[in-house]
PDB file of C-alpha atoms in Angstrom:
ATOM      1  CA  UNK A   1      -7.063 153.041 -21.828  1.00  0.00           C
ATOM      2  CA  UNK A   2      -9.577 150.424 -20.756  1.00  0.00           C
ATOM      3  CA  UNK A   3      -8.710 146.772 -21.332  1.00  0.00           C
ATOM      4  CA  UNK A   4     -12.233 145.990 -22.461  1.00  0.00           C
ATOM      5  CA  UNK A   5     -12.850 144.736 -25.982  1.00  0.00           C
ATOM      6  CA  UNK A   6     -14.236 147.388 -28.308  1.00  0.00           C
ATOM      7  CA  UNK A   7     -17.348 146.837 -30.360  1.00  0.00           C
ATOM      8  CA  UNK A   8     -17.427 147.779 -34.012  1.00  0.00           C
ATOM      9  CA  UNK A   9     -19.432 147.701 -37.211  1.00  0.00           C
ATOM     10  CA  UNK A  10     -17.934 146.911 -40.610  1.00  0.00           C
ATOM     11  CA  UNK A  11     -19.679 148.111 -43.751  1.00  0.00           C
ATOM     12  CA  UNK A  12     -18.217 147.110 -47.118  1.00  0.00           C
ATOM     13  CA  UNK A  13     -19.189 147.461 -50.750  1.00  0.00           C
ATOM     14  CA  UNK A  14     -19.886 143.747 -51.132  1.00  0.00           C
ATOM     15  CA  UNK A  15     -19.751 140.411 -49.341  1.00  0.00           C
ATOM     16  CA  UNK A  16     -16.423 139.521 -50.973  1.00  0.00           C
ATOM     17  CA  UNK A  17     -14.857 142.452 -49.107  1.00  0.00           C
ATOM     18  CA  UNK A  18     -15.605 140.953 -45.675  1.00  0.00           C
ATOM     19  CA  UNK A  19     -11.987 139.773 -45.118  1.00  0.00           C
ATOM     20  CA  UNK A  20     -11.089 143.453 -44.733  1.00  0.00           C
ATOM     21  CA  UNK A  21     -12.815 143.312 -41.345  1.00  0.00           C
ATOM     22  CA  UNK A  22     -10.316 140.694 -40.176  1.00  0.00           C
ATOM     23  CA  UNK A  23      -7.430 142.846 -41.406  1.00  0.00           C
ATOM     24  CA  UNK A  24      -8.658 145.876 -39.448  1.00  0.00           C
ATOM     25  CA  UNK A  25      -9.176 143.777 -36.320  1.00  0.00           C
ATOM     26  CA  UNK A  26      -5.568 142.573 -36.636  1.00  0.00           C
ATOM     27  CA  UNK A  27      -4.283 146.137 -37.064  1.00  0.00           C
ATOM     28  CA  UNK A  28      -6.004 147.110 -33.821  1.00  0.00           C
ATOM     29  CA  UNK A  29      -4.746 143.959 -32.088  1.00  0.00           C
ATOM     30  CA  UNK A  30      -1.161 144.743 -33.094  1.00  0.00           C
ATOM     31  CA  UNK A  31      -1.612 148.050 -31.256  1.00  0.00           C
ATOM     32  CA  UNK A  32      -2.824 146.366 -28.105  1.00  0.00           C
ATOM     33  CA  UNK A  33      -6.560 146.884 -28.638  1.00  0.00           C
ATOM     34  CA  UNK A  34      -9.162 144.182 -29.121  1.00  0.00           C
ATOM     35  CA  UNK A  35     -11.898 145.197 -31.545  1.00  0.00           C
ATOM     36  CA  UNK A  36     -14.718 142.884 -32.555  1.00  0.00           C
ATOM     37  CA  UNK A  37     -16.290 144.009 -35.810  1.00  0.00           C
ATOM     38  CA  UNK A  38     -19.741 142.801 -36.740  1.00  0.00           C
ATOM     39  CA  UNK A  39     -20.277 142.574 -40.477  1.00  0.00           C
ATOM     40  CA  UNK A  40     -23.912 141.829 -41.321  1.00  0.00           C
ATOM     41  CA  UNK A  41     -24.820 140.311 -44.662  1.00  0.00           C
ATOM     42  CA  UNK A  42     -26.921 143.250 -45.796  1.00  0.00           C
ATOM     43  CA  UNK A  43     -27.862 141.379 -48.962  1.00  0.00           C
ATOM     44  CA  UNK A  44     -29.868 138.990 -46.781  1.00  0.00           C
ATOM     45  CA  UNK A  45     -31.744 141.737 -44.933  1.00  0.00           C
ATOM     46  CA  UNK A  46     -34.978 143.125 -46.370  1.00  0.00           C
ATOM     47  CA  UNK A  47     -35.216 146.716 -47.547  1.00  0.00           C
ATOM     48  CA  UNK A  48     -31.651 147.821 -46.803  1.00  0.00           C
ATOM     49  CA  UNK A  49     -30.317 150.213 -49.425  1.00  0.00           C
ATOM     50  CA  UNK A  50     -26.862 149.850 -50.899  1.00  0.00           C
ATOM     51  CA  UNK A  51     -25.792 153.355 -49.838  1.00  0.00           C
ATOM     52  CA  UNK A  52     -23.465 153.784 -46.871  1.00  0.00           C
ATOM     53  CA  UNK A  53     -25.955 155.539 -44.614  1.00  0.00           C
ATOM     54  CA  UNK A  54     -28.638 152.874 -45.052  1.00  0.00           C
ATOM     55  CA  UNK A  55     -26.185 150.108 -44.266  1.00  0.00           C
ATOM     56  CA  UNK A  56     -24.651 151.866 -41.279  1.00  0.00           C
ATOM     57  CA  UNK A  57     -28.117 152.589 -39.898  1.00  0.00           C
ATOM     58  CA  UNK A  58     -29.209 148.976 -40.333  1.00  0.00           C
ATOM     59  CA  UNK A  59     -25.956 147.681 -38.857  1.00  0.00           C
ATOM     60  CA  UNK A  60     -26.258 149.893 -35.780  1.00  0.00           C
ATOM     61  CA  UNK A  61     -29.821 148.739 -35.229  1.00  0.00           C
ATOM     62  CA  UNK A  62     -28.632 145.125 -35.318  1.00  0.00           C
ATOM     63  CA  UNK A  63     -25.796 146.002 -32.916  1.00  0.00           C
ATOM     64  CA  UNK A  64     -28.173 147.546 -30.409  1.00  0.00           C
ATOM     65  CA  UNK A  65     -27.749 151.177 -31.358  1.00  0.00           C
ATOM     66  CA  UNK A  66     -24.118 152.075 -30.594  1.00  0.00           C
ATOM     67  CA  UNK A  67     -20.618 150.751 -31.223  1.00  0.00           C
ATOM     68  CA  UNK A  68     -17.149 152.036 -30.410  1.00  0.00           C
ATOM     69  CA  UNK A  69     -15.944 152.217 -33.992  1.00  0.00           C
ATOM     70  CA  UNK A  70     -17.471 152.114 -37.460  1.00  0.00           C
ATOM     71  CA  UNK A  71     -15.307 150.876 -40.340  1.00  0.00           C
ATOM     72  CA  UNK A  72     -16.526 151.759 -43.819  1.00  0.00           C
ATOM     73  CA  UNK A  73     -14.975 150.475 -47.041  1.00  0.00           C
ATOM     74  CA  UNK A  74     -15.469 152.332 -50.323  1.00  0.00           C
ATOM     75  CA  UNK A  75     -13.141 152.003 -53.289  1.00  0.00           C
ATOM     76  CA  UNK A  76     -11.992 155.375 -54.581  1.00  0.00           C
ATOM     77  CA  UNK A  77     -12.661 154.285 -58.183  1.00  0.00           C
ATOM     78  CA  UNK A  78     -12.661 157.408 -60.371  1.00  0.00           C
ATOM     79  CA  UNK A  79     -14.191 159.649 -57.683  1.00  0.00           C
ATOM     80  CA  UNK A  80     -10.952 160.012 -55.737  1.00  0.00           C
ATOM     81  CA  UNK A  81     -10.079 159.832 -52.059  1.00  0.00           C
ATOM     82  CA  UNK A  82     -11.461 163.179 -50.873  1.00  0.00           C
ATOM     83  CA  UNK A  83     -14.841 162.660 -52.546  1.00  0.00           C
ATOM     84  CA  UNK A  84     -15.209 159.209 -50.984  1.00  0.00           C
ATOM     85  CA  UNK A  85     -14.141 160.513 -47.574  1.00  0.00           C
ATOM     86  CA  UNK A  86     -16.764 163.275 -47.704  1.00  0.00           C
ATOM     87  CA  UNK A  87     -19.348 160.712 -48.767  1.00  0.00           C
ATOM     88  CA  UNK A  88     -18.519 158.409 -45.844  1.00  0.00           C
ATOM     89  CA  UNK A  89     -18.478 161.192 -43.272  1.00  0.00           C
ATOM     90  CA  UNK A  90     -21.744 162.661 -44.545  1.00  0.00           C
ATOM     91  CA  UNK A  91     -23.361 159.239 -44.364  1.00  0.00           C
ATOM     92  CA  UNK A  92     -22.105 158.238 -40.907  1.00  0.00           C
ATOM     93  CA  UNK A  93     -22.044 161.464 -38.893  1.00  0.00           C
ATOM     94  CA  UNK A  94     -25.840 161.842 -38.506  1.00  0.00           C
ATOM     95  CA  UNK A  95     -26.310 158.265 -37.232  1.00  0.00           C
ATOM     96  CA  UNK A  96     -23.097 157.425 -35.375  1.00  0.00           C
ATOM     97  CA  UNK A  97     -22.812 159.765 -32.385  1.00  0.00           C
ATOM     98  CA  UNK A  98     -20.061 158.587 -30.063  1.00  0.00           C
ATOM     99  CA  UNK A  99     -18.509 156.162 -32.561  1.00  0.00           C
ATOM    100  CA  UNK A 100     -15.014 156.553 -33.951  1.00  0.00           C
ATOM    101  CA  UNK A 101     -14.663 156.182 -37.718  1.00  0.00           C
ATOM    102  CA  UNK A 102     -12.120 154.254 -39.780  1.00  0.00           C
ATOM    103  CA  UNK A 103     -12.618 154.801 -43.528  1.00  0.00           C
ATOM    104  CA  UNK A 104     -11.003 152.299 -45.891  1.00  0.00           C
ATOM    105  CA  UNK A 105     -10.567 153.988 -49.268  1.00  0.00           C
ATOM    106  CA  UNK A 106      -8.124 152.122 -51.508  1.00  0.00           C
ATOM    107  CA  UNK A 107      -6.785 154.056 -54.484  1.00  0.00           C
ATOM    108  CA  UNK A 108      -8.949 152.893 -57.376  1.00  0.00           C
ATOM    109  CA  UNK A 109      -9.870 149.472 -55.931  1.00  0.00           C
ATOM    110  CA  UNK A 110      -8.922 147.159 -53.091  1.00  0.00           C
ATOM    111  CA  UNK A 111      -7.636 144.617 -55.608  1.00  0.00           C
ATOM    112  CA  UNK A 112      -4.565 146.825 -56.036  1.00  0.00           C
ATOM    113  CA  UNK A 113      -3.413 145.567 -52.622  1.00  0.00           C
ATOM    114  CA  UNK A 114      -3.522 141.977 -53.879  1.00  0.00           C
ATOM    115  CA  UNK A 115      -1.350 142.463 -56.961  1.00  0.00           C
ATOM    116  CA  UNK A 116       1.924 142.628 -55.033  1.00  0.00           C
ATOM    117  CA  UNK A 117       2.381 139.001 -53.934  1.00  0.00           C
ATOM    118  CA  UNK A 118       3.222 136.765 -56.882  1.00  0.00           C
ATOM    119  CA  UNK A 119       3.696 133.641 -54.758  1.00  0.00           C
ATOM    120  CA  UNK A 120       0.248 134.038 -53.168  1.00  0.00           C
ATOM    121  CA  UNK A 121      -1.425 134.549 -56.541  1.00  0.00           C
ATOM    122  CA  UNK A 122       0.194 131.402 -57.944  1.00  0.00           C
ATOM    123  CA  UNK A 123      -0.756 129.423 -54.823  1.00  0.00           C
ATOM    124  CA  UNK A 124      -4.383 130.542 -54.879  1.00  0.00           C
ATOM    125  CA  UNK A 125      -4.593 129.782 -58.601  1.00  0.00           C
ATOM    126  CA  UNK A 126      -3.561 126.193 -57.839  1.00  0.00           C
ATOM    127  CA  UNK A 127      -0.227 126.290 -59.658  1.00  0.00           C
ATOM    128  CA  UNK A 128       2.407 127.374 -57.123  1.00  0.00           C
ATOM    129  CA  UNK A 129       5.335 126.193 -59.239  1.00  0.00           C
ATOM    130  CA  UNK A 130       4.140 127.880 -62.412  1.00  0.00           C
ATOM    131  CA  UNK A 131       6.595 129.874 -64.467  1.00  0.00           C
ATOM    132  CA  UNK A 132       4.303 131.738 -66.855  1.00  0.00           C
ATOM    133  CA  UNK A 133       4.899 135.479 -66.589  1.00  0.00           C
ATOM    134  CA  UNK A 134       1.987 137.168 -64.796  1.00  0.00           C
ATOM    135  CA  UNK A 135       2.789 140.686 -65.870  1.00  0.00           C
ATOM    136  CA  UNK A 136       2.383 141.994 -62.325  1.00  0.00           C
ATOM    137  CA  UNK A 137       2.879 145.723 -61.753  1.00  0.00           C
ATOM    138  CA  UNK A 138       5.503 147.077 -59.409  1.00  0.00           C
ATOM    139  CA  UNK A 139       4.486 148.632 -56.105  1.00  0.00           C
ATOM    140  CA  UNK A 140       4.900 152.182 -57.401  1.00  0.00           C
ATOM    141  CA  UNK A 141       2.689 151.393 -60.404  1.00  0.00           C
ATOM    142  CA  UNK A 142      -0.168 149.440 -58.881  1.00  0.00           C
ATOM    143  CA  UNK A 143      -2.280 152.369 -57.688  1.00  0.00           C
ATOM    144  CA  UNK A 144      -2.202 153.855 -61.194  1.00  0.00           C
ATOM    145  CA  UNK A 145      -3.862 150.859 -62.852  1.00  0.00           C
ATOM    146  CA  UNK A 146      -7.262 151.820 -64.241  1.00  0.00           C
ATOM    147  CA  UNK A 147      -8.959 148.514 -63.354  1.00  0.00           C
ATOM    148  CA  UNK A 148      -7.077 146.497 -60.688  1.00  0.00           C
ATOM    149  CA  UNK A 149      -9.938 144.001 -60.424  1.00  0.00           C
ATOM    150  CA  UNK A 150      -9.656 143.078 -64.102  1.00  0.00           C
ATOM    151  CA  UNK A 151      -5.874 142.901 -63.770  1.00  0.00           C
ATOM    152  CA  UNK A 152      -6.096 140.554 -60.777  1.00  0.00           C
ATOM    153  CA  UNK A 153      -8.563 138.319 -62.591  1.00  0.00           C
ATOM    154  CA  UNK A 154      -6.221 138.190 -65.581  1.00  0.00           C
ATOM    155  CA  UNK A 155      -3.226 137.347 -63.394  1.00  0.00           C
ATOM    156  CA  UNK A 156      -5.051 134.539 -61.595  1.00  0.00           C
ATOM    157  CA  UNK A 157      -6.028 132.945 -64.907  1.00  0.00           C
ATOM    158  CA  UNK A 158      -2.472 133.300 -66.193  1.00  0.00           C
ATOM    159  CA  UNK A 159      -1.086 131.807 -62.991  1.00  0.00           C
ATOM    160  CA  UNK A 160      -3.358 128.768 -63.277  1.00  0.00           C
ATOM    161  CA  UNK A 161      -1.971 128.172 -66.774  1.00  0.00           C
ATOM    162  CA  UNK A 162      -4.896 125.996 -67.874  1.00  0.00           C
ATOM    163  CA  UNK A 163      -7.208 125.939 -70.866  1.00  0.00           C
ATOM    164  CA  UNK A 164     -10.791 125.087 -71.777  1.00  0.00           C
ATOM    165  CA  UNK A 165     -13.238 124.291 -68.993  1.00  0.00           C
ATOM    166  CA  UNK A 166     -10.508 124.364 -66.352  1.00  0.00           C
ATOM    167  CA  UNK A 167      -9.749 127.944 -67.344  1.00  0.00           C
ATOM    168  CA  UNK A 168     -13.451 128.797 -67.101  1.00  0.00           C
ATOM    169  CA  UNK A 169     -13.581 127.292 -63.609  1.00  0.00           C
ATOM    170  CA  UNK A 170     -10.645 129.406 -62.471  1.00  0.00           C
ATOM    171  CA  UNK A 171     -12.280 132.510 -63.861  1.00  0.00           C
ATOM    172  CA  UNK A 172     -15.554 131.621 -62.150  1.00  0.00           C
ATOM    173  CA  UNK A 173     -13.895 131.298 -58.748  1.00  0.00           C
ATOM    174  CA  UNK A 174     -12.571 134.849 -58.761  1.00  0.00           C
ATOM    175  CA  UNK A 175     -14.410 136.010 -55.625  1.00  0.00           C
ATOM    176  CA  UNK A 176     -13.284 132.929 -53.716  1.00  0.00           C
ATOM    177  CA  UNK A 177      -9.674 133.457 -54.807  1.00  0.00           C
ATOM    178  CA  UNK A 178      -9.900 137.142 -53.942  1.00  0.00           C
ATOM    179  CA  UNK A 179     -11.086 136.365 -50.419  1.00  0.00           C
ATOM    180  CA  UNK A 180      -8.226 133.934 -49.942  1.00  0.00           C
ATOM    181  CA  UNK A 181      -5.672 136.502 -51.102  1.00  0.00           C
ATOM    182  CA  UNK A 182      -7.060 138.965 -48.563  1.00  0.00           C
ATOM    183  CA  UNK A 183      -6.659 136.396 -45.809  1.00  0.00           C
ATOM    184  CA  UNK A 184      -3.000 135.966 -46.782  1.00  0.00           C
ATOM    185  CA  UNK A 185      -2.209 139.671 -47.146  1.00  0.00           C
ATOM    186  CA  UNK A 186       1.208 140.447 -45.694  1.00  0.00           C
ATOM    187  CA  UNK A 187       0.534 143.523 -43.537  1.00  0.00           C
ATOM    188  CA  UNK A 188       4.248 144.247 -43.243  1.00  0.00           C
ATOM    189  CA  UNK A 189       5.065 143.550 -46.881  1.00  0.00           C
ATOM    190  CA  UNK A 190       4.911 145.583 -50.110  1.00  0.00           C
ATOM    191  CA  UNK A 191       1.386 146.801 -49.324  1.00  0.00           C
ATOM    192  CA  UNK A 192       2.919 149.177 -46.764  1.00  0.00           C
ATOM    193  CA  UNK A 193       4.224 151.245 -49.684  1.00  0.00           C
ATOM    194  CA  UNK A 194       0.724 152.000 -50.973  1.00  0.00           C
ATOM    195  CA  UNK A 195      -1.027 155.263 -50.145  1.00  0.00           C
ATOM    196  CA  UNK A 196      -4.411 153.618 -49.634  1.00  0.00           C
ATOM    197  CA  UNK A 197      -2.991 151.167 -47.106  1.00  0.00           C
ATOM    198  CA  UNK A 198      -0.982 153.830 -45.289  1.00  0.00           C
ATOM    199  CA  UNK A 199      -4.165 155.868 -44.790  1.00  0.00           C
ATOM    200  CA  UNK A 200      -5.940 152.906 -43.201  1.00  0.00           C
ATOM    201  CA  UNK A 201      -3.063 152.368 -40.779  1.00  0.00           C
ATOM    202  CA  UNK A 202      -3.051 156.081 -39.943  1.00  0.00           C
ATOM    203  CA  UNK A 203      -6.806 156.001 -39.258  1.00  0.00           C
ATOM    204  CA  UNK A 204      -6.419 153.026 -36.918  1.00  0.00           C
ATOM    205  CA  UNK A 205      -3.546 154.775 -35.120  1.00  0.00           C
ATOM    206  CA  UNK A 206      -5.681 157.900 -34.724  1.00  0.00           C
ATOM    207  CA  UNK A 207      -8.531 155.946 -33.113  1.00  0.00           C
ATOM    208  CA  UNK A 208      -6.167 154.079 -30.765  1.00  0.00           C
ATOM    209  CA  UNK A 209      -4.601 157.382 -29.673  1.00  0.00           C
ATOM    210  CA  UNK A 210      -8.051 158.899 -29.141  1.00  0.00           C
ATOM    211  CA  UNK A 211      -9.120 156.034 -26.908  1.00  0.00           C
ATOM    212  CA  UNK A 212      -5.834 156.220 -25.019  1.00  0.00           C
ATOM    213  CA  UNK A 213      -6.131 159.967 -24.511  1.00  0.00           C
ATOM    214  CA  UNK A 214      -9.719 159.810 -23.274  1.00  0.00           C
ATOM    215  CA  UNK A 215      -9.061 156.774 -21.101  1.00  0.00           C
ATOM    216  CA  UNK A 216     -11.890 154.806 -22.620  1.00  0.00           C
TER     217      UNK A 216
END
């Protein structure tokens, strides 16, 4: 395998999902591969559709036409893993010749990954010594929650344990808090028990093995 740094493109559902790019870069780094993922702010670019193919196409144009790996994040929501995987492959295959693919498809929503660290939630909410019960799910339950995003928002407000305008401020900073929780995600912690996370790790391993086998 070449020691050169790999180029990559990261396409997510929204700007608040950008910390996932850092997580994927770290997963590659832990396997001895440097990957630099570009993650354009598509919201700031004119006439770029919200669908995966439009964003991948625009991202590749910005990157000069080709990259070593494309990372695409789509929550499974109610569609399910297989449907999202087909959607991602159908969108990327026609425009990504020569690029490896790493799909990130959390079961239901990515927020499920953030509901497993009580200490981090309390810290981000600004009340690390709080004792109010957060009602957090167990690891084997979290991927069955219908709306993990709503659950995480609820838990952050509970953890802050404030009222009135202070409570409103906590609720209004949800995206900021969410980004911070992503940056603190323990990649060797409880998240390793989740199917959605395990699939991401498997996809990264597959790409690393491919590059090793082809000597790229």
